[in-house]
GROMACS .gro file of C-alpha atoms in nm:
model
  394
    1MET     CA    1  -6.891   7.121  -4.318
    2ARG     CA    2  -7.124   7.382  -4.445
    3ARG     CA    3  -7.013   7.710  -4.303
    4LEU     CA    4  -7.148   8.054  -4.234
    5SER     CA    5  -6.929   8.329  -4.382
    6LEU     CA    6  -6.609   8.342  -4.173
    7ILE     CA    7  -6.713   8.074  -3.930
    8CYS     CA    8  -6.760   7.708  -3.977
    9LEU     CA    9  -7.070   7.508  -4.046
   10LEU     CA   10  -7.096   7.159  -3.911
   11ALA     CA   11  -7.325   6.905  -4.070
   12PRO     CA   12  -7.533   6.733  -3.800
   13LEU     CA   13  -7.434   6.458  -3.565
   14LEU     CA   14  -7.256   6.125  -3.577
   15LEU     CA   15  -7.276   5.779  -3.426
   16LEU     CA   16  -7.023   5.499  -3.425
   17THR     CA   17  -7.220   5.269  -3.656
   18GLU     CA   18  -7.042   5.218  -3.987
   19LEU     CA   19  -7.196   5.177  -4.330
   20VAL     CA   20  -7.199   4.815  -4.442
   21THR     CA   21  -7.163   4.717  -4.807
   22SER     CA   22  -6.882   4.539  -4.989
   23ALA     CA   23  -6.549   4.567  -4.810
   24PRO     CA   24  -6.272   4.769  -4.979
   25SER     CA   25  -5.903   4.697  -4.974
   26GLY     CA   26  -5.715   4.836  -4.675
   27PRO     CA   27  -5.522   5.160  -4.688
   28PRO     CA   28  -5.185   5.168  -4.866
   29GLN     CA   29  -4.884   5.078  -4.655
   30ASP     CA   30  -4.703   5.374  -4.503
   31ASN     CA   31  -4.368   5.303  -4.668
   32HIS     CA   32  -4.289   5.613  -4.870
   33ARG     CA   33  -4.255   5.951  -4.705
   34ARG     CA   34  -4.060   6.256  -4.812
   35SER     CA   35  -4.036   6.432  -4.474
   36SER     CA   36  -3.848   6.319  -4.164
   37LYS     CA   37  -4.117   6.464  -3.937
   38SER     CA   38  -4.477   6.363  -3.984
   39LEU     CA   39  -4.772   6.231  -3.786
   40ARG     CA   40  -5.001   5.964  -3.929
   41LEU     CA   41  -5.334   5.893  -3.758
   42LYS     CA   42  -5.616   5.651  -3.835
   43THR     CA   43  -5.962   5.779  -3.919
   44ARG     CA   44  -6.295   5.596  -3.925
   45ARG     CA   45  -6.614   5.650  -4.121
   46VAL     CA   46  -6.924   5.693  -3.904
   47ASN     CA   47  -7.294   5.747  -3.960
   48LYS     CA   48  -7.493   6.042  -3.839
   49PRO     CA   49  -7.785   5.973  -3.608
   50ALA     CA   50  -8.131   6.044  -3.737
   51LEU     CA   51  -8.275   6.308  -3.504
   52ARG     CA   52  -8.643   6.385  -3.489
   53ARG     CA   53  -8.843   6.633  -3.285
   54ARG     CA   54  -9.076   6.465  -3.035
   55GLN     CA   55  -9.322   6.590  -2.774
   56ASP     CA   56  -9.323   6.486  -2.410
   57ASP     CA   57  -9.639   6.435  -2.203
   58SER     CA   58  -9.668   6.807  -2.136
   59GLY     CA   59  -9.646   6.892  -2.506
   60ASP     CA   60  -9.293   7.035  -2.494
   61GLU     CA   61  -9.071   6.952  -2.792
   62PHE     CA   62  -8.736   6.776  -2.762
   63LEU     CA   63  -8.484   6.608  -2.992
   64ALA     CA   64  -8.458   6.229  -2.986
   65THR     CA   65  -8.229   5.982  -3.163
   66THR     CA   66  -8.440   5.753  -3.380
   67GLY     CA   67  -8.172   5.532  -3.533
   68TRP     CA   68  -7.908   5.611  -3.792
   69ASP     CA   69  -7.905   5.791  -4.123
   70PRO     CA   70  -7.700   5.555  -4.345
   71LYS     CA   71  -7.687   5.798  -4.637
   72GLU     CA   72  -7.502   6.059  -4.430
   73PHE     CA   73  -7.150   5.997  -4.307
   74GLN     CA   74  -6.837   6.174  -4.191
   75TYR     CA   75  -6.499   6.083  -4.043
   76GLU     CA   76  -6.387   6.067  -3.682
   77ILE     CA   77  -6.049   6.064  -3.511
   78SER     CA   78  -5.950   5.952  -3.161
   79VAL     CA   79  -5.754   6.202  -2.949
   80GLY     CA   80  -5.681   6.260  -2.582
   81PHE     CA   81  -5.747   6.584  -2.395
   82GLY     CA   82  -5.572   6.677  -2.070
   83THR     CA   83  -5.351   6.510  -1.806
   84PRO     CA   84  -5.419   6.227  -1.746
   85LEU     CA   85  -5.563   6.203  -2.096
   86GLN     CA   86  -5.936   6.170  -2.153
   87ASP     CA   87  -6.024   5.984  -2.474
   88ILE     CA   88  -6.249   6.177  -2.711
   89LEU     CA   89  -6.371   6.117  -3.066
   90LEU     CA   90  -6.384   6.427  -3.287
   91VAL     CA   91  -6.522   6.493  -3.634
   92ILE     CA   92  -6.247   6.573  -3.886
   93ASP     CA   93  -6.347   6.896  -4.057
   94THR     CA   94  -6.151   7.074  -4.330
   95GLY     CA   95  -6.434   7.326  -4.345
   96SER     CA   96  -6.362   7.480  -4.002
   97SER     CA   97  -6.065   7.589  -3.794
   98ASP     CA   98  -6.143   7.545  -3.422
   99THR     CA   99  -6.099   7.224  -3.223
  100TRP     CA  100  -6.349   7.185  -2.941
  101ALA     CA  101  -6.534   6.937  -2.719
  102PHE     CA  102  -6.839   6.896  -2.495
  103PRO     CA  103  -6.813   6.907  -2.114
  104PRO     CA  104  -6.982   6.617  -1.926
  105ASP     CA  105  -7.284   6.814  -1.801
  106LEU     CA  106  -7.379   6.942  -2.147
  107CYS     CA  107  -7.305   6.607  -2.311
  108SER     CA  108  -7.534   6.427  -2.064
  109ILE     CA  109  -7.837   6.625  -2.181
  110THR     CA  110  -7.749   6.630  -2.554
  111PRO     CA  111  -7.900   6.350  -2.768
  112GLY     CA  112  -7.628   6.151  -2.945
  113CYS     CA  113  -7.340   6.287  -2.734
  114PHE     CA  114  -7.107   6.019  -2.598
  115TRP     CA  115  -6.766   6.186  -2.566
  116SER     CA  116  -6.677   6.474  -2.337
  117PHE     CA  117  -6.387   6.646  -2.161
  118ASP     CA  118  -6.393   6.727  -1.789
  119PRO     CA  119  -6.150   7.013  -1.716
  120ASP     CA  120  -6.171   6.947  -1.342
  121GLN     CA  121  -5.999   6.613  -1.401
  122SER     CA  122  -5.700   6.760  -1.590
  123SER     CA  123  -5.396   6.896  -1.406
  124THR     CA  124  -5.275   7.081  -1.719
  125TYR     CA  125  -5.601   7.265  -1.796
  126GLU     CA  126  -5.571   7.646  -1.810
  127LEU     CA  127  -5.865   7.878  -1.880
  128VAL     CA  128  -5.779   8.134  -2.152
  129SER     CA  129  -6.100   8.333  -2.183
  130LYS     CA  130  -6.449   8.265  -2.053
  131ASP     CA  131  -6.748   8.293  -2.289
  132ALA     CA  132  -6.519   8.385  -2.581
  133PHE     CA  133  -6.572   8.074  -2.796
  134THR     CA  134  -6.857   8.088  -3.049
  135ILE     CA  135  -6.916   7.894  -3.371
  136GLU     CA  136  -7.226   7.916  -3.589
  137TYR     CA  137  -7.347   7.633  -3.810
  138GLU     CA  138  -7.609   7.573  -4.080
  139GLU     CA  139  -7.688   7.933  -4.169
  140GLY     CA  140  -7.667   8.035  -3.804
  141THR     CA  141  -7.946   7.803  -3.685
  142THR     CA  142  -7.700   7.596  -3.480
  143VAL     CA  143  -7.451   7.752  -3.240
  144ALA     CA  144  -7.183   7.621  -3.004
  145SER     CA  145  -7.051   7.867  -2.748
  146GLY     CA  146  -6.835   7.850  -2.439
  147ASP     CA  147  -6.480   7.898  -2.316
  148PHE     CA  148  -6.131   7.890  -2.463
  149PHE     CA  149  -5.867   7.696  -2.272
  150THR     CA  150  -5.525   7.541  -2.324
  151ASP     CA  151  -5.429   7.184  -2.244
  152THR     CA  152  -5.225   6.889  -2.364
  153LEU     CA  153  -5.348   6.710  -2.676
  154SER     CA  154  -5.245   6.344  -2.715
  155PHE     CA  155  -5.264   6.114  -3.016
  156GLU     CA  156  -5.277   5.735  -3.056
  157SER     CA  157  -4.919   5.735  -3.186
  158GLY     CA  158  -4.797   5.855  -2.847
  159VAL     CA  159  -4.729   6.211  -2.962
  160GLN     CA  160  -4.828   6.482  -2.714
  161VAL     CA  161  -4.854   6.855  -2.785
  162ASP     CA  162  -4.869   7.092  -2.489
  163ASP     CA  163  -5.058   7.419  -2.451
  164VAL     CA  164  -5.295   7.372  -2.746
  165GLN     CA  165  -5.581   7.623  -2.747
  166LEU     CA  166  -5.917   7.447  -2.758
  167GLY     CA  167  -6.284   7.526  -2.713
  168LEU     CA  168  -6.519   7.390  -2.448
  169ALA     CA  169  -6.885   7.429  -2.539
  170THR     CA  170  -7.103   7.530  -2.246
  171ALA     CA  171  -7.416   7.596  -2.453
  172ILE     CA  172  -7.558   7.443  -2.771
  173THR     CA  173  -7.853   7.545  -2.985
  174GLY     CA  174  -7.963   7.324  -3.272
  175ASN     CA  175  -7.851   6.977  -3.371
  176LEU     CA  176  -7.498   6.929  -3.239
  177SER     CA  177  -7.372   6.628  -3.047
  178TRP     CA  178  -7.005   6.583  -3.138
  179GLY     CA  179  -6.684   6.777  -3.092
  180VAL     CA  180  -6.479   6.888  -3.392
  181MET     CA  181  -6.118   6.884  -3.505
  182GLY     CA  182  -6.106   7.191  -3.730
  183LEU     CA  183  -5.823   7.183  -3.984
  184GLY     CA  184  -5.888   7.505  -4.177
  185PHE     CA  185  -5.681   7.823  -4.199
  186ASP     CA  186  -5.648   8.007  -3.868
  187THR     CA  187  -5.821   8.304  -4.035
  188GLY     CA  188  -6.142   8.099  -4.011
  189GLU     CA  189  -6.125   8.067  -3.632
  190SER     CA  190  -6.338   8.226  -3.368
  191LYS     CA  191  -6.187   8.565  -3.292
  192PRO     CA  192  -5.934   8.671  -3.173
  193LEU     CA  193  -5.706   8.454  -3.386
  194TYR     CA  194  -5.470   8.212  -3.212
  195PRO     CA  195  -5.223   7.933  -3.306
  196ASN     CA  196  -5.444   7.638  -3.399
  197LEU     CA  197  -5.373   7.266  -3.393
  198ILE     CA  198  -5.163   7.260  -3.711
  199ASP     CA  199  -4.965   7.564  -3.597
  200MET     CA  200  -4.892   7.390  -3.267
  201LEU     CA  201  -4.782   7.067  -3.438
  202VAL     CA  202  -4.520   7.274  -3.621
  203LYS     CA  203  -4.420   7.473  -3.312
  204SER     CA  204  -4.375   7.155  -3.108
  205GLY     CA  205  -4.148   7.004  -3.374
  206THR     CA  206  -4.389   6.720  -3.446
  207ILE     CA  207  -4.402   6.819  -3.813
  208ASP     CA  208  -4.181   7.045  -4.026
  209THR     CA  209  -4.441   7.227  -4.230
  210PRO     CA  210  -4.812   7.320  -4.197
  211LEU     CA  211  -4.938   7.060  -4.443
  212PHE     CA  212  -5.169   6.761  -4.411
  213SER     CA  213  -5.321   6.505  -4.645
  214LEU     CA  214  -5.627   6.280  -4.626
  215TRP     CA  215  -5.685   5.930  -4.758
  216SER     CA  216  -6.043   5.800  -4.739
  217SER     CA  217  -6.159   5.450  -4.821
  218LEU     CA  218  -6.468   5.342  -5.005
  219ILE     CA  219  -6.772   5.236  -4.803
  220GLY     CA  220  -6.721   4.912  -4.614
  221PRO     CA  221  -6.751   4.746  -4.272
  222ASP     CA  222  -6.402   4.861  -4.168
  223SER     CA  223  -6.394   5.176  -4.376
  224GLY     CA  224  -6.195   5.479  -4.280
  225GLY     CA  225  -5.852   5.591  -4.380
  226PHE     CA  226  -5.580   5.813  -4.241
  227ILE     CA  227  -5.471   6.171  -4.199
  228LEU     CA  228  -5.102   6.248  -4.245
  229PHE     CA  229  -4.977   6.571  -4.089
  230GLY     CA  230  -4.662   6.722  -4.237
  231ASP     CA  231  -4.625   6.507  -4.547
  232VAL     CA  232  -4.774   6.338  -4.854
  233ASP     CA  233  -4.784   5.958  -4.884
  234GLU     CA  234  -4.691   5.873  -5.242
  235THR     CA  235  -4.838   5.523  -5.212
  236ALA     CA  236  -5.185   5.664  -5.144
  237TYR     CA  237  -5.254   5.793  -5.496
  238LYS     CA  238  -5.217   5.693  -5.860
  239GLY     CA  239  -4.984   5.873  -6.097
  240ASP     CA  240  -4.851   6.214  -5.999
  241ILE     CA  241  -5.002   6.457  -5.754
  242THR     CA  242  -5.091   6.789  -5.918
  243TRP     CA  243  -5.063   7.114  -5.724
  244ARG     CA  244  -5.305   7.400  -5.779
  245PRO     CA  245  -5.348   7.737  -5.604
  246MET     CA  246  -5.637   7.780  -5.365
  247VAL     CA  247  -5.883   8.064  -5.419
  248ALA     CA  248  -5.843   8.375  -5.203
  249ASP     CA  249  -6.128   8.589  -5.076
  250GLU     CA  250  -6.198   8.924  -5.239
  251ASP     CA  251  -5.976   9.094  -4.980
  252GLY     CA  252  -5.684   8.867  -5.072
  253THR     CA  253  -5.691   8.654  -4.757
  254TYR     CA  254  -5.733   8.277  -4.744
  255LYS     CA  255  -6.008   8.161  -4.512
  256ASP     CA  256  -6.137   7.844  -4.679
  257TYR     CA  257  -6.009   7.555  -4.889
  258LEU     CA  258  -6.171   7.684  -5.206
  259ILE     CA  259  -6.061   7.535  -5.538
  260THR     CA  260  -6.165   7.601  -5.897
  261LEU     CA  261  -6.353   7.342  -6.100
  262THR     CA  262  -6.295   7.396  -6.473
  263GLY     CA  263  -6.517   7.127  -6.618
  264TRP     CA  264  -6.729   6.819  -6.564
  265GLY     CA  265  -6.835   6.522  -6.770
  266THR     CA  266  -6.990   6.178  -6.762
  267THR     CA  267  -6.839   5.857  -6.892
  268ALA     CA  268  -7.002   5.521  -6.957
  269SER     CA  269  -6.805   5.199  -6.951
  270PRO     CA  270  -6.597   5.106  -7.140
  271SER     CA  271  -6.459   5.461  -7.159
  272LYS     CA  272  -6.745   5.598  -7.366
  273GLN     CA  273  -6.763   5.969  -7.295
  274LEU     CA  274  -7.121   6.090  -7.276
  275THR     CA  275  -7.049   6.462  -7.241
  276THR     CA  276  -6.800   6.723  -7.119
  277VAL     CA  277  -6.887   7.077  -7.014
  278SER     CA  278  -6.650   7.366  -6.937
  279VAL     CA  279  -6.724   7.567  -6.622
  280ASN     CA  280  -6.547   7.804  -6.384
  281VAL     CA  281  -6.685   7.737  -6.037
  282ASP     CA  282  -6.521   7.763  -5.695
  283LEU     CA  283  -6.606   7.484  -5.450
  284LEU     CA  284  -6.513   7.410  -5.089
  285LEU     CA  285  -6.313   7.097  -5.006
  286ASP     CA  286  -6.506   6.986  -4.699
  287SER     CA  287  -6.451   6.653  -4.523
  288GLY     CA  288  -6.736   6.740  -4.285
  289THR     CA  289  -7.005   6.725  -4.554
  290THR     CA  290  -7.122   6.397  -4.706
  291ASN     CA  291  -7.239   6.505  -5.049
  292ILE     CA  292  -7.116   6.697  -5.349
  293VAL     CA  293  -7.318   7.021  -5.363
  294LEU     CA  294  -7.336   7.187  -5.705
  295PRO     CA  295  -7.508   7.491  -5.856
  296PRO     CA  296  -7.865   7.386  -5.945
  297ASP     CA  297  -7.823   7.435  -6.319
  298MET     CA  298  -7.501   7.231  -6.321
  299TYR     CA  299  -7.656   6.958  -6.108
  300ASN     CA  300  -7.966   6.932  -6.327
  301SER     CA  301  -7.758   6.922  -6.644
  302LEU     CA  302  -7.526   6.655  -6.504
  303VAL     CA  303  -7.812   6.435  -6.384
  304GLY     CA  304  -7.969   6.466  -6.728
  305TYR     CA  305  -7.665   6.302  -6.889
  306LEU     CA  306  -7.659   5.999  -6.658
  307PRO     CA  307  -7.753   5.662  -6.813
  308PHE     CA  308  -8.003   5.605  -6.530
  309THR     CA  309  -8.267   5.806  -6.347
  310VAL     CA  310  -8.215   6.021  -6.039
  311ALA     CA  311  -8.539   6.164  -5.900
  312ASN     CA  312  -8.532   6.386  -5.590
  313ARG     CA  313  -8.196   6.229  -5.505
  314ASN     CA  314  -8.351   5.881  -5.515
  315VAL     CA  315  -8.172   5.625  -5.731
  316ASP     CA  316  -8.166   5.249  -5.786
  317CYS     CA  317  -7.913   5.077  -5.564
  318THR     CA  318  -7.745   4.916  -5.865
  319VAL     CA  319  -7.638   5.143  -6.149
  320PRO     CA  320  -7.447   5.078  -6.474
  321PRO     CA  321  -7.068   5.115  -6.485
  322GLY     CA  322  -6.936   5.462  -6.553
  323SER     CA  323  -6.827   5.778  -6.379
  324VAL     CA  324  -6.886   6.146  -6.317
  325ASP     CA  325  -6.565   6.329  -6.409
  326PHE     CA  326  -6.439   6.653  -6.257
  327TYR     CA  327  -6.166   6.860  -6.424
  328PHE     CA  328  -5.923   7.094  -6.249
  329GLY     CA  329  -5.733   7.245  -6.540
  330ASP     CA  330  -5.649   7.072  -6.867
  331ASP     CA  331  -5.425   6.803  -6.719
  332LEU     CA  332  -5.617   6.682  -6.415
  333LYS     CA  333  -5.932   6.469  -6.401
  334ILE     CA  334  -6.082   6.299  -6.096
  335SER     CA  335  -6.337   6.033  -6.188
  336ILE     CA  336  -6.610   5.938  -5.941
  337PRO     CA  337  -6.757   5.594  -6.019
  338PHE     CA  338  -7.135   5.603  -6.042
  339GLN     CA  339  -7.164   5.328  -5.781
  340SER     CA  340  -6.962   5.524  -5.522
  341LEU     CA  341  -7.223   5.800  -5.548
  342VAL     CA  342  -7.500   5.555  -5.453
  343LEU     CA  343  -7.564   5.566  -5.077
  344PRO     CA  344  -7.758   5.286  -4.906
  345THR     CA  345  -8.084   5.356  -4.727
  346PRO     CA  346  -8.176   5.023  -4.560
  347GLY     CA  347  -8.547   4.972  -4.518
  348ALA     CA  348  -8.641   5.256  -4.750
  349ALA     CA  349  -8.896   5.179  -5.019
  350THR     CA  350  -8.728   5.422  -5.260
  351GLY     CA  351  -8.398   5.232  -5.292
  352CYS     CA  352  -8.080   5.434  -5.244
  353ALA     CA  353  -7.981   5.799  -5.227
  354TRP     CA  354  -7.766   5.990  -5.475
  355GLY     CA  355  -7.448   6.140  -5.327
  356MET     CA  356  -7.489   6.476  -5.499
  357GLU     CA  357  -7.739   6.753  -5.445
  358PRO     CA  358  -7.828   7.095  -5.586
  359ALA     CA  359  -7.737   7.391  -5.369
  360LYS     CA  360  -8.015   7.587  -5.205
  361ASP     CA  361  -8.007   7.964  -5.163
  362GLY     CA  362  -7.719   8.055  -4.935
  363ASP     CA  363  -7.557   7.708  -4.952
  364TRP     CA  364  -7.187   7.666  -5.007
  365LEU     CA  365  -7.082   7.475  -5.317
  366ILE     CA  366  -6.897   7.173  -5.182
  367LEU     CA  367  -6.684   6.876  -5.276
  368GLY     CA  368  -6.773   6.653  -4.983
  369ASP     CA  369  -6.691   6.296  -4.886
  370THR     CA  370  -6.843   6.131  -5.193
  371PHE     CA  371  -6.576   6.321  -5.387
  372LEU     CA  372  -6.295   6.292  -5.131
  373GLN     CA  373  -6.318   5.912  -5.107
  374ASN     CA  374  -6.205   5.908  -5.471
  375ALA     CA  375  -5.933   6.174  -5.445
  376TYR     CA  376  -5.618   6.197  -5.236
  377VAL     CA  377  -5.592   6.562  -5.133
  378ALA     CA  378  -5.304   6.744  -4.966
  379TYR     CA  379  -5.357   7.084  -4.804
  380ASP     CA  380  -5.047   7.309  -4.805
  381LEU     CA  381  -5.131   7.596  -4.571
  382ALA     CA  382  -4.791   7.765  -4.602
  383ASN     CA  383  -4.815   7.804  -4.979
  384TYR     CA  384  -5.195   7.838  -5.013
  385ARG     CA  385  -5.220   7.547  -5.251
  386TYR     CA  386  -5.369   7.199  -5.268
  387GLY     CA  387  -5.239   6.879  -5.423
  388ILE     CA  388  -5.477   6.629  -5.574
  389ALA     CA  389  -5.458   6.289  -5.744
  390PRO     CA  390  -5.681   5.984  -5.798
  391THR     CA  391  -5.694   5.764  -5.487
  392ASN     CA  392  -5.502   5.438  -5.474
  393TYR     CA  393  -5.698   5.177  -5.278
  394GLY     CA  394  -5.401   4.942  -5.256
   0.00000   0.00000   0.00000
């Protein structure tokens, strides 16, 4: 999700309605693992609600849900907070590091909020620090703040991890309605730093190493995928996985999953290369952002080489075969089919939306979900590297 400096940015809200187009194949079978200790969890693609400002009878403004935004999507995961466990759905976010939820009272007055955690109903809840949890989103225009606490975190597989530090938002400004599972480096957390979810999975013996990988399906009525903590699933990608170093900050620390793009190109079917361009650009791997966000000059150049027209991110819903190709060194190419970059906008007179956009001033450059649904990515936090390969849809 788009982040603000050292703290995480969350793209707006989600609902449980899934995008509906042609159904993809199911995820690969989980029959090849290299580690004896791992945790595999299902994920699901969800739409964001369309929020609009409205006025009540007295003229005061408020936010209201006015349906769904089918061209914006993210991924959710089901977890349990507390004892006895309370089921909560969280947004999976590689662009942030804190895991947090809404309490019932705040959720009840927040448009689009359906899942909350009540600490009074948990016998294992322990307050760590009051009013110490703060996360800023979208250039600081959206803020979640509240308390830090520890409690038991439970997963659908039956795994439980005790004494996980979590956030409980007691105040929200801006467009937030969903809790977050932040999977970034602990250096990106709200301060002071603490052992985050991945650290606690290692400490508890659930996994051997601080590593996770994501498999995301193409758009479909049952679309989703899985997250695998502690291992890489070799059936989930084609060919060999290639490992590359992540990009450190200027001070030498690693705060974000930044990777270096070395080139881009476009290809028309059958395998007719339209162009290739060498670049050296660092982008954020961010499962919490829908689109690919590129420097404006790169975006405009790329769109100019497409064998169809993209105008203000509007595009025909049916496009010719072909792909946008991204290069990460000389020996690694991830191809994004044109059609997987076309996002439906039901009822819109302008057709469909294009799953890329030019960055605005202050925006992060991002490889979001329209990229990640075509790439299997592993995040190795211990060695500050990422592994990447073309996705295998089974």
